[in-house]
Short mmCIF file of C-alpha atoms in Angstrom, two decimals:
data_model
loop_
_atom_site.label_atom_id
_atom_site.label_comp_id
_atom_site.label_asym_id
_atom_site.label_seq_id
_atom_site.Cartn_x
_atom_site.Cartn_y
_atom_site.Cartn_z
CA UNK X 1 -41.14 -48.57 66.05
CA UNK X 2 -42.02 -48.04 70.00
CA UNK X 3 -41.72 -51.21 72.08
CA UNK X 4 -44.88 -51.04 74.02
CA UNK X 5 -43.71 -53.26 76.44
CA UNK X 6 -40.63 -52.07 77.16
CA UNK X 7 -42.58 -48.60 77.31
CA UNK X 8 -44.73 -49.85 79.90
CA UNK X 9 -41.77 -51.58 82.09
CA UNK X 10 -39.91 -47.57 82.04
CA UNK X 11 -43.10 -46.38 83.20
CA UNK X 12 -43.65 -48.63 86.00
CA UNK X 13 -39.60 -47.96 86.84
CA UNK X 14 -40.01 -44.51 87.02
CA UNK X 15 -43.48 -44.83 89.19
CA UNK X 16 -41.41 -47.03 91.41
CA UNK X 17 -38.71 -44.20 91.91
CA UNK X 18 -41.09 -41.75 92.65
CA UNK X 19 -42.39 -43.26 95.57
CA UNK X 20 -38.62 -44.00 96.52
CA UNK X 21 -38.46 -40.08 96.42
CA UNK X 22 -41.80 -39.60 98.40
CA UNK X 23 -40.61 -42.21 101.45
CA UNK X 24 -36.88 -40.59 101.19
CA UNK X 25 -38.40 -36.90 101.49
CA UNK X 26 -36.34 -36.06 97.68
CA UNK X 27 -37.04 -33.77 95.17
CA UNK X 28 -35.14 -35.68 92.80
CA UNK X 29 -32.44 -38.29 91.93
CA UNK X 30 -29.84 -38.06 89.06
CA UNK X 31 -28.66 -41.19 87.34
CA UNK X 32 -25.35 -41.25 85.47
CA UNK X 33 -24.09 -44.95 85.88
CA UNK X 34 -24.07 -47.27 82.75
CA UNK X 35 -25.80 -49.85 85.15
CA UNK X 36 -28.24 -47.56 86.48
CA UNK X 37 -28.81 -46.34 83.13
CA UNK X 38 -29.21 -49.43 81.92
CA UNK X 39 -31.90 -50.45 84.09
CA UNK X 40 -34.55 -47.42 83.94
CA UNK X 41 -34.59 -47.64 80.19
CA UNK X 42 -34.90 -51.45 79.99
CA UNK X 43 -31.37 -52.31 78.26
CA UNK X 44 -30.45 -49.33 76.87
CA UNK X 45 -26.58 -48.47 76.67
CA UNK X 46 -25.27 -45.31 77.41
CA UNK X 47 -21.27 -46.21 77.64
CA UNK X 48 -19.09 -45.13 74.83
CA UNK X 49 -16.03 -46.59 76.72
CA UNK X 50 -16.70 -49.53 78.91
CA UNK X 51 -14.07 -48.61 81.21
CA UNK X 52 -15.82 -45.86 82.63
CA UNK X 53 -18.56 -46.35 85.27
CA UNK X 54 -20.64 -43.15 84.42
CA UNK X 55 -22.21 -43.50 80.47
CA UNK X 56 -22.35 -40.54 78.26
CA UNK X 57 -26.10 -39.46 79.58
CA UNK X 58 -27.92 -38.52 82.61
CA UNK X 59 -31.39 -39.68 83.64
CA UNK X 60 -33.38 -37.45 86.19
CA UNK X 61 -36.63 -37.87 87.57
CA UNK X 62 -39.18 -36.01 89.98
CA UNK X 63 -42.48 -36.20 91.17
CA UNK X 64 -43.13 -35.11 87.44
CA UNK X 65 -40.56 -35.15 85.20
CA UNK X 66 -38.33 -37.31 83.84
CA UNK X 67 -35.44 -36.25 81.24
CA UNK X 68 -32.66 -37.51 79.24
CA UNK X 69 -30.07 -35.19 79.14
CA UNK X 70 -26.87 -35.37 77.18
CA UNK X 71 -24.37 -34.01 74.18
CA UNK X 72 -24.91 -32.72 70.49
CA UNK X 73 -22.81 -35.80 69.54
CA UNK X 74 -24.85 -38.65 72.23
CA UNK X 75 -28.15 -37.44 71.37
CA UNK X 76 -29.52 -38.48 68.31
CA UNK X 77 -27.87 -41.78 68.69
CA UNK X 78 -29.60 -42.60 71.50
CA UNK X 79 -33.45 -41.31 70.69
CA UNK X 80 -32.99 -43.48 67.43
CA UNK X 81 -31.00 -46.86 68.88
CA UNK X 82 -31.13 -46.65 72.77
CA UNK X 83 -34.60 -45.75 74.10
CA UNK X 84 -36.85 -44.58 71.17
CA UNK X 85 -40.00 -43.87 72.59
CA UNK X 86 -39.59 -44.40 76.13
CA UNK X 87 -41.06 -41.27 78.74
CA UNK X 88 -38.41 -39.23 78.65
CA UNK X 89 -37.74 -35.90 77.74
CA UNK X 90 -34.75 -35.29 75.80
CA UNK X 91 -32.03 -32.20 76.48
CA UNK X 92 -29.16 -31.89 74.96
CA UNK X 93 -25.78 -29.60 75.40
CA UNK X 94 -23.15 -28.03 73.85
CA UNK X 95 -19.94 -31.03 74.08
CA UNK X 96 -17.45 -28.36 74.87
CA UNK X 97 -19.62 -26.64 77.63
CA UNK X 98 -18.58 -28.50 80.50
CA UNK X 99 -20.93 -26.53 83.13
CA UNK X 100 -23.82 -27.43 80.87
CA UNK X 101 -25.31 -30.46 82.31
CA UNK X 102 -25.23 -29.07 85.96
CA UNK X 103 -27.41 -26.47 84.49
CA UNK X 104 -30.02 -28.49 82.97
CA UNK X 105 -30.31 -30.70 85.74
CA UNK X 106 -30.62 -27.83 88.44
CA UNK X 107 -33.73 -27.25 86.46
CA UNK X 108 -35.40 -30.23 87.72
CA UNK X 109 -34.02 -30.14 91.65
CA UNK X 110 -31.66 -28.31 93.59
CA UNK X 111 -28.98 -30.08 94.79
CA UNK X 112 -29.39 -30.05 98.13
CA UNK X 113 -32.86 -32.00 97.51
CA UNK X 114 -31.43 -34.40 95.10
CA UNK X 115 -29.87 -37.77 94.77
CA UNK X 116 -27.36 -39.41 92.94
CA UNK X 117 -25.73 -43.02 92.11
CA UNK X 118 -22.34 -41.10 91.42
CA UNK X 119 -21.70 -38.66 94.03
CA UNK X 120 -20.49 -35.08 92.55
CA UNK X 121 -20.29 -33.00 95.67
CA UNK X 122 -23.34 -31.41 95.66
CA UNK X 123 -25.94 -33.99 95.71
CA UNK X 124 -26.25 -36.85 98.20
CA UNK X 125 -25.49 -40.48 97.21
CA UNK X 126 -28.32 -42.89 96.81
CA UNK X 127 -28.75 -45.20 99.94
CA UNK X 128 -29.44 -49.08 99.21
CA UNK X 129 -33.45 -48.83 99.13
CA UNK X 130 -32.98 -47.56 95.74
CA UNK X 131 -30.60 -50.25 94.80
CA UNK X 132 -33.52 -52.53 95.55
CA UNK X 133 -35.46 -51.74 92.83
CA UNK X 134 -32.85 -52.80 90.38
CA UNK X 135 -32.11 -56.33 92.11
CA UNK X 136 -35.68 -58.03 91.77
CA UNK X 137 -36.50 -58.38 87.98
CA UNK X 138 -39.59 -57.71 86.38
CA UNK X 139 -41.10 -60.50 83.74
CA UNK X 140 -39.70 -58.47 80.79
CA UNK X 141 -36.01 -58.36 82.08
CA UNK X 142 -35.96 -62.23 83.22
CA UNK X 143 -36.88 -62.73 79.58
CA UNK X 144 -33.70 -60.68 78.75
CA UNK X 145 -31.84 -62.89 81.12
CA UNK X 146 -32.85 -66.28 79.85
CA UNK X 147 -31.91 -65.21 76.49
CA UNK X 148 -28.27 -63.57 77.41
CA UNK X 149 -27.54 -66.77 79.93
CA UNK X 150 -28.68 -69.18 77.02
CA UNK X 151 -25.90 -66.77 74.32
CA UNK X 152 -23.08 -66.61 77.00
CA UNK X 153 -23.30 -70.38 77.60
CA UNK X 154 -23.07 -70.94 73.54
CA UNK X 155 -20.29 -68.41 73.55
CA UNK X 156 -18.04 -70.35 75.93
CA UNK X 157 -19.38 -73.63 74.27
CA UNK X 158 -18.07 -73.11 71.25
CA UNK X 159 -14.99 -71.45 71.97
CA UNK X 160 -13.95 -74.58 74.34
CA UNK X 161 -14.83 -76.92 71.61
CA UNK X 162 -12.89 -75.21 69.14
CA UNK X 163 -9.81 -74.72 71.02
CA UNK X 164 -6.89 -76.57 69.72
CA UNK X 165 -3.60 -77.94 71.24
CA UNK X 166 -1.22 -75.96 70.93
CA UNK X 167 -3.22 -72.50 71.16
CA UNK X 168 -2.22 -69.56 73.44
CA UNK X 169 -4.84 -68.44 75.74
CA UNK X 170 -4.85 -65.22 73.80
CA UNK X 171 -6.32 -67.23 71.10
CA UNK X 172 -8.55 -68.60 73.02
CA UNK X 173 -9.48 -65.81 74.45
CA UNK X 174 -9.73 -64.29 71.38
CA UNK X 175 -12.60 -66.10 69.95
CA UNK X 176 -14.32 -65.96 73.38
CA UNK X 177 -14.65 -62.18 72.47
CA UNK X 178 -15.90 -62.84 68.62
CA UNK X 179 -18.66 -65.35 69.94
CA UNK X 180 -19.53 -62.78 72.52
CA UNK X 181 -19.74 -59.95 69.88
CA UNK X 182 -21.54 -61.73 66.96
CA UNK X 183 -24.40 -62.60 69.93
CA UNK X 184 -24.10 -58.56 71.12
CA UNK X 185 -22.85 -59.51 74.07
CA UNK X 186 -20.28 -57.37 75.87
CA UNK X 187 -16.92 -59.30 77.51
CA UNK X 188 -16.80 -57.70 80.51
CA UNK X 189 -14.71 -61.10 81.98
CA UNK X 190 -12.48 -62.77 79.68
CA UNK X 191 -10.77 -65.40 81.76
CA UNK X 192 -8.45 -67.89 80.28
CA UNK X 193 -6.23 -70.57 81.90
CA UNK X 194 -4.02 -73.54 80.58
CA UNK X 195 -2.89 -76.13 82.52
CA UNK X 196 -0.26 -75.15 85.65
CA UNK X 197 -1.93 -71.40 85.43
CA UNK X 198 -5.20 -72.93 86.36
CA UNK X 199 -3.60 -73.62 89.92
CA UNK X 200 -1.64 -70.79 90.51
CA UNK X 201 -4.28 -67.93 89.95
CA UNK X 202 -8.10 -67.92 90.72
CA UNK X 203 -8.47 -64.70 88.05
CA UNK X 204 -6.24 -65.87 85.44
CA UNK X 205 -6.01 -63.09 82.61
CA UNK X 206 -5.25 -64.64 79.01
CA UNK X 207 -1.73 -64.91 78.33
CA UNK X 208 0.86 -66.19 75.65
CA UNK X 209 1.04 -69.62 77.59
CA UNK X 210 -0.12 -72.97 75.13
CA UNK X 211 -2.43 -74.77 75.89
CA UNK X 212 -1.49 -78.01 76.34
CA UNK X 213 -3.68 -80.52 78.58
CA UNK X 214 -6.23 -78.73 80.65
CA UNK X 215 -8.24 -75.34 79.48
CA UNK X 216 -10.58 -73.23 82.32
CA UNK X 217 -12.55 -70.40 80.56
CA UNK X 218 -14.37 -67.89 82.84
CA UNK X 219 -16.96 -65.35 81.05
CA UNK X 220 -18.84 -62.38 82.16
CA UNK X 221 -20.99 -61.16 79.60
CA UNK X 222 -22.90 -58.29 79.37
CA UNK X 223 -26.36 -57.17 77.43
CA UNK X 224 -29.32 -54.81 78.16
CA UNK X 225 -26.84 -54.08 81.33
CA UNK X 226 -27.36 -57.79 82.88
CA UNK X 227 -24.63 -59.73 83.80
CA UNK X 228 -24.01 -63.36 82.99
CA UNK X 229 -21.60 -65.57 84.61
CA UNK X 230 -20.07 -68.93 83.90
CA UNK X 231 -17.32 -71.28 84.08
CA UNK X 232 -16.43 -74.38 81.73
CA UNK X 233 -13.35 -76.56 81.97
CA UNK X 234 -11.87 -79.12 79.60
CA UNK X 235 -9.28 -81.76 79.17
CA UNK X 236 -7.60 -83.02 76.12
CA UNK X 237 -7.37 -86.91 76.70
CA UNK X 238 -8.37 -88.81 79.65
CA UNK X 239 -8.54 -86.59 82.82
CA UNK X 240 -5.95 -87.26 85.73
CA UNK X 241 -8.02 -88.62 88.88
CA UNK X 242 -6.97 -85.56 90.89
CA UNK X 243 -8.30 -83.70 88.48
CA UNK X 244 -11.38 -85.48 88.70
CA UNK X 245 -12.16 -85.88 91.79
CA UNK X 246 -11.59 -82.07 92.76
CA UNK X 247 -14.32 -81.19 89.90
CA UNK X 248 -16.59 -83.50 91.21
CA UNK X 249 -15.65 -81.96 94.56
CA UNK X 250 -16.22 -78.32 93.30
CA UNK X 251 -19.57 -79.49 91.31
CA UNK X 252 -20.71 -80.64 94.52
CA UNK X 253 -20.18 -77.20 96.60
CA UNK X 254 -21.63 -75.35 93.51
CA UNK X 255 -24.63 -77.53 93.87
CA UNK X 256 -25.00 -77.25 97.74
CA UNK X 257 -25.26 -73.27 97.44
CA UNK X 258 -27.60 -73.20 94.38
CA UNK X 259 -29.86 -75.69 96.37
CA UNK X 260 -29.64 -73.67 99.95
CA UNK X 261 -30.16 -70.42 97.62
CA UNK X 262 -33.80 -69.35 97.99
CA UNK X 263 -36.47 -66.40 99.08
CA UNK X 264 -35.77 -65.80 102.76
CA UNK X 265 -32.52 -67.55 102.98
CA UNK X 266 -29.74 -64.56 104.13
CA UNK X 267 -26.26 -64.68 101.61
CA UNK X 268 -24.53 -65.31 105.00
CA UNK X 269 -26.49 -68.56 105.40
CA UNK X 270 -26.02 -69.59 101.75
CA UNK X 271 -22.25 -68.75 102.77
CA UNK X 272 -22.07 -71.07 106.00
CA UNK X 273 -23.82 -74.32 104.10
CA UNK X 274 -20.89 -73.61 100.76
CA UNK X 275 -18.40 -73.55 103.56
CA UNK X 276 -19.98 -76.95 105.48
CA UNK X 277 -19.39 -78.20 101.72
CA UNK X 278 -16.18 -77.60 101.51
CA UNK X 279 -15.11 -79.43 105.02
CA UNK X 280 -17.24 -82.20 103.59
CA UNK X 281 -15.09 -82.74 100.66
CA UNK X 282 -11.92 -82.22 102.87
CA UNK X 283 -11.16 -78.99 101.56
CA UNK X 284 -12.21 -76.82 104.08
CA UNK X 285 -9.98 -73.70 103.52
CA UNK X 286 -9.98 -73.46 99.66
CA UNK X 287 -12.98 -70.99 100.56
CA UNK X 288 -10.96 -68.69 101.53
CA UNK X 289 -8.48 -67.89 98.39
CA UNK X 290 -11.42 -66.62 96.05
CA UNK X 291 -14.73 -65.23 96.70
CA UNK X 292 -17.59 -67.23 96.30
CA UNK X 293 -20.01 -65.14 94.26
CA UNK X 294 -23.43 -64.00 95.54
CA UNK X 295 -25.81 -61.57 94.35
CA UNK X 296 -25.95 -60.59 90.24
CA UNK X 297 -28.17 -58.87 88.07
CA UNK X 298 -26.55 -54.85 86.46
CA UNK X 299 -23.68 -55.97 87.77
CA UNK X 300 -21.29 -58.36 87.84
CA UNK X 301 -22.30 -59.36 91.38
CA UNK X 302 -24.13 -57.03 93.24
CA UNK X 303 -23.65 -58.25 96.66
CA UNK X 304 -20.44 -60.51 97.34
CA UNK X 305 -21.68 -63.20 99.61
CA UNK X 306 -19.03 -63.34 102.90
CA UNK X 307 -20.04 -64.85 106.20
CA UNK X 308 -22.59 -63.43 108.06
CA UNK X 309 -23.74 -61.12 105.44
CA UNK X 310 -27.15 -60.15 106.63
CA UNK X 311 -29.10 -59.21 103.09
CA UNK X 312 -31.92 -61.78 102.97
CA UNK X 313 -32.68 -63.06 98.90
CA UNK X 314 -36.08 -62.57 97.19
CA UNK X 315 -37.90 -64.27 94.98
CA UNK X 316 -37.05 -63.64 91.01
CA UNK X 317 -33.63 -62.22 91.98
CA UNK X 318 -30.17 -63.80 90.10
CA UNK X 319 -27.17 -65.19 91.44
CA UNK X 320 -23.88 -66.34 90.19
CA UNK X 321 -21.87 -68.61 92.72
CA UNK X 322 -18.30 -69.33 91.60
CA UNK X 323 -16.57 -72.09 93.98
CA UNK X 324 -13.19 -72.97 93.02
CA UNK X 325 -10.42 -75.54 94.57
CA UNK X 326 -7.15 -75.30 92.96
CA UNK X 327 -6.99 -76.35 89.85
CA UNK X 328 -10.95 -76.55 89.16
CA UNK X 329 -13.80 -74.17 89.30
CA UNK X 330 -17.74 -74.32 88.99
CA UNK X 331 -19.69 -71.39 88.10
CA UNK X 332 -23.03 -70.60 86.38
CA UNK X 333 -25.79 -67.43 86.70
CA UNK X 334 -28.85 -68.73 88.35
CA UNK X 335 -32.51 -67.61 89.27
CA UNK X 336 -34.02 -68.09 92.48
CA UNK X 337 -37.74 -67.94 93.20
CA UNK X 338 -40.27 -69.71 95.28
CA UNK X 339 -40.39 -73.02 92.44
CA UNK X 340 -36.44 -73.39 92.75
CA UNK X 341 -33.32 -72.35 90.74
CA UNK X 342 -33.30 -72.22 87.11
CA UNK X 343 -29.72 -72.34 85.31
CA UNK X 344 -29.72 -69.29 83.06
CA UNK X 345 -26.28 -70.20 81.20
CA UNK X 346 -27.78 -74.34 81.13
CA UNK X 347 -25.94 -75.13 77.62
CA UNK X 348 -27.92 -78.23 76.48
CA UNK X 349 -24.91 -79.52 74.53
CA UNK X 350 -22.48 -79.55 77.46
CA UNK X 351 -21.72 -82.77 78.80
CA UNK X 352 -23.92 -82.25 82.68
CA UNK X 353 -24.04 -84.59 85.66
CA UNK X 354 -27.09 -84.57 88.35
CA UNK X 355 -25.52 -83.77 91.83
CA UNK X 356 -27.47 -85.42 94.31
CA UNK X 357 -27.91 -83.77 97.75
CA UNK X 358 -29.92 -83.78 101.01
CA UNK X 359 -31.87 -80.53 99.97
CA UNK X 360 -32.70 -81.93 96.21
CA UNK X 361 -31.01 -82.50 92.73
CA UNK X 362 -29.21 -79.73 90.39
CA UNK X 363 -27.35 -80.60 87.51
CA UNK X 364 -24.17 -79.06 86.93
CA UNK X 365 -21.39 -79.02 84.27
CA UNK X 366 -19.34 -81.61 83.84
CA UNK X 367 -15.39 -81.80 82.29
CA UNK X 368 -15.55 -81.86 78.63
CA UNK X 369 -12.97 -84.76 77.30
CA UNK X 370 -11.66 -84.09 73.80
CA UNK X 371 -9.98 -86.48 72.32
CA UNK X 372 -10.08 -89.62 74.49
CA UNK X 373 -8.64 -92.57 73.48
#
């Protein structure tokens, strides 16, 4: 059956990208990205392989029109599972025909009057006023979010609580993956450290090294093309007070940008208060062997957040800041509007601490300790 709602949130999309047409003096604008995909036809997927950025349809609008084109093997699929009965009409081509789709969208504009978010050679890339539209969410796709960020935080839950001694990281990793896919969540990230590998790398892929003290597990997570971010760390037996001390140092930068993170406030200033954290807790140039995070939403971070950077956040827009020091890291997908910052990937069952600061209090993940005593 139709979705009403989610009918109602593509029509207001598509409304919103014909005035982006009228102010940009377009006939039209072609949309082949998964993300981009993703976001006109409120969560539907259009990737066969992950790996590739376009997806396996088009999506072009004009002042009045707006059509799903794709293969004889993508179309039924995606009327019946994808976007059944959203506003669009659908075209299909021949697979083998490879000039096929130019076609069928030269109906709609000429290139030379048309957009798109992956630039061919004939039609002009989309500037960042359309990228707007995509990075403040609409009721129906926060309600998306809450649910994905409250899934991704079970997902690394339970794999971190059911991680045993002993275990590679592939293993580990491996059951990050089946949590994420029983909850149709994509694994877009599938970070997995043990121990000395926690210090050496600050994107530590999953290897054959056992896990024997310490575990970091870093997931991005991906449904109804949203992206959900998080970090969780544990320690088998009584944590070392180094270790300690730099998570309470990390929990304490993580909370200083989530706090200074609000409507108005530029990711550059965010930036310069995370980096007054850091000299704070005497480790003023960890900042600079990992990026911090920044802006999030259809995709993994939309804007990084470096100093200076100018773009200014808005109310009901997500963000995912990621602070590390060696050998910790504190991460979680956030969103920001004119009340304050709500955790999206909160886990209830997670053992949390309130971080007190001058701006307010957050609370933020703490160590899990298996095994004590």
């Amino acid at each position: 059956m139709p979705d009403d709602a989610r009918a109602a949130e593509v029509r207001q999309k598509i409304d919103d990208v014909r005035r982006w047409l009228a102010l940009s003096d377009l006939s039209g604008v072609v949309l082949r990205s998964q993300a981009n995909f993703a976001w006109i036809t409120g969560g539907g997927r259009s990737h066969v392989s992950i790996g590739a950025e376009a997806g396996v349809a088009s999506v072009v609008m004009t002042p009045d029109a707006a059509a799903l084109i794709t293969t004889n093997i993508e179309l039924a699929r995606l009327l019946e599972e994808e976007v059944p009965g959203l506003p669009f009409e659908a075209l299909e081509y021949p697979w083998q025909d490879q000039e096929a789709s130019s076609k069928l969208i030269a109906r709609f504009c000429a290139p030379s009057r048309c957009a798109t978010d992956l630039p061919d050679g004939e039609r002009s890339p989309i500037d960042d006023d359309f990228l707007e539209l995509r990075r403040v969410l609409r009721p129906p796709e926060i309600a998306r979010y809450r649910d994905l960020g409250w899934d991704a935080a079970a997902c690394v839950g339970s794999a971190c609580r059911a991680a045993e001694l002993g275990e590679t990281e592939h293993e580990i990793a491996a059951r990050v993956s089946a949590e994420c896919e029983k909850r149709d969540i994509l694994t877009l990230v599938n970070l997995v450290a043990a121990d000395e590998r926690i210090s050496k790398y600050r994107h530590p892929l999953p290897t054959g090294n056992r896990l024997r003290t310490t575990l970091l597990v870093a997931l991005t997570g991906r449904r109804h093309g949203l992206h959900a971010s998080l970090t969780r760390m544990v320690s088998f037996g009584r944590p070392d007070p180094d270790l300690v001390a730099r998570h309470g140092a990390v929990t304490r930068v993580d909370a200083r940008a989530i706090l200074e993170s609000s409507p108005g406030t530029s990711l550059g200033d965010v930036m310069a208060r995370e980096i007054e954290q850091y000299e704070v807790e005497n480790f003023a140039e960890e900042w600079r062997l990992h990026h911090q995070g920044g802006l999030t939403g259809y995709a993994g971070r939309e804007i990084f957040a470096t100093p200076g950077a100018p773009y200014t956040l808005k109310s009901d827009q997500a963000l995912a800041w990621n602070p590390s020091i060696t050998r910790v890291k504190s991460e979680d997908t956030i969103l920001i509007s004119k009340e304050g910052s709500e955790i999206l990937t909160h886990d209830p069952s997670w053992p949390e601490q309130p971080v007190e600061m001058e701006l307010g209090m957050v609370v933020r993940p703490s160590l899990l300790v298996r095994g004590e005593g």
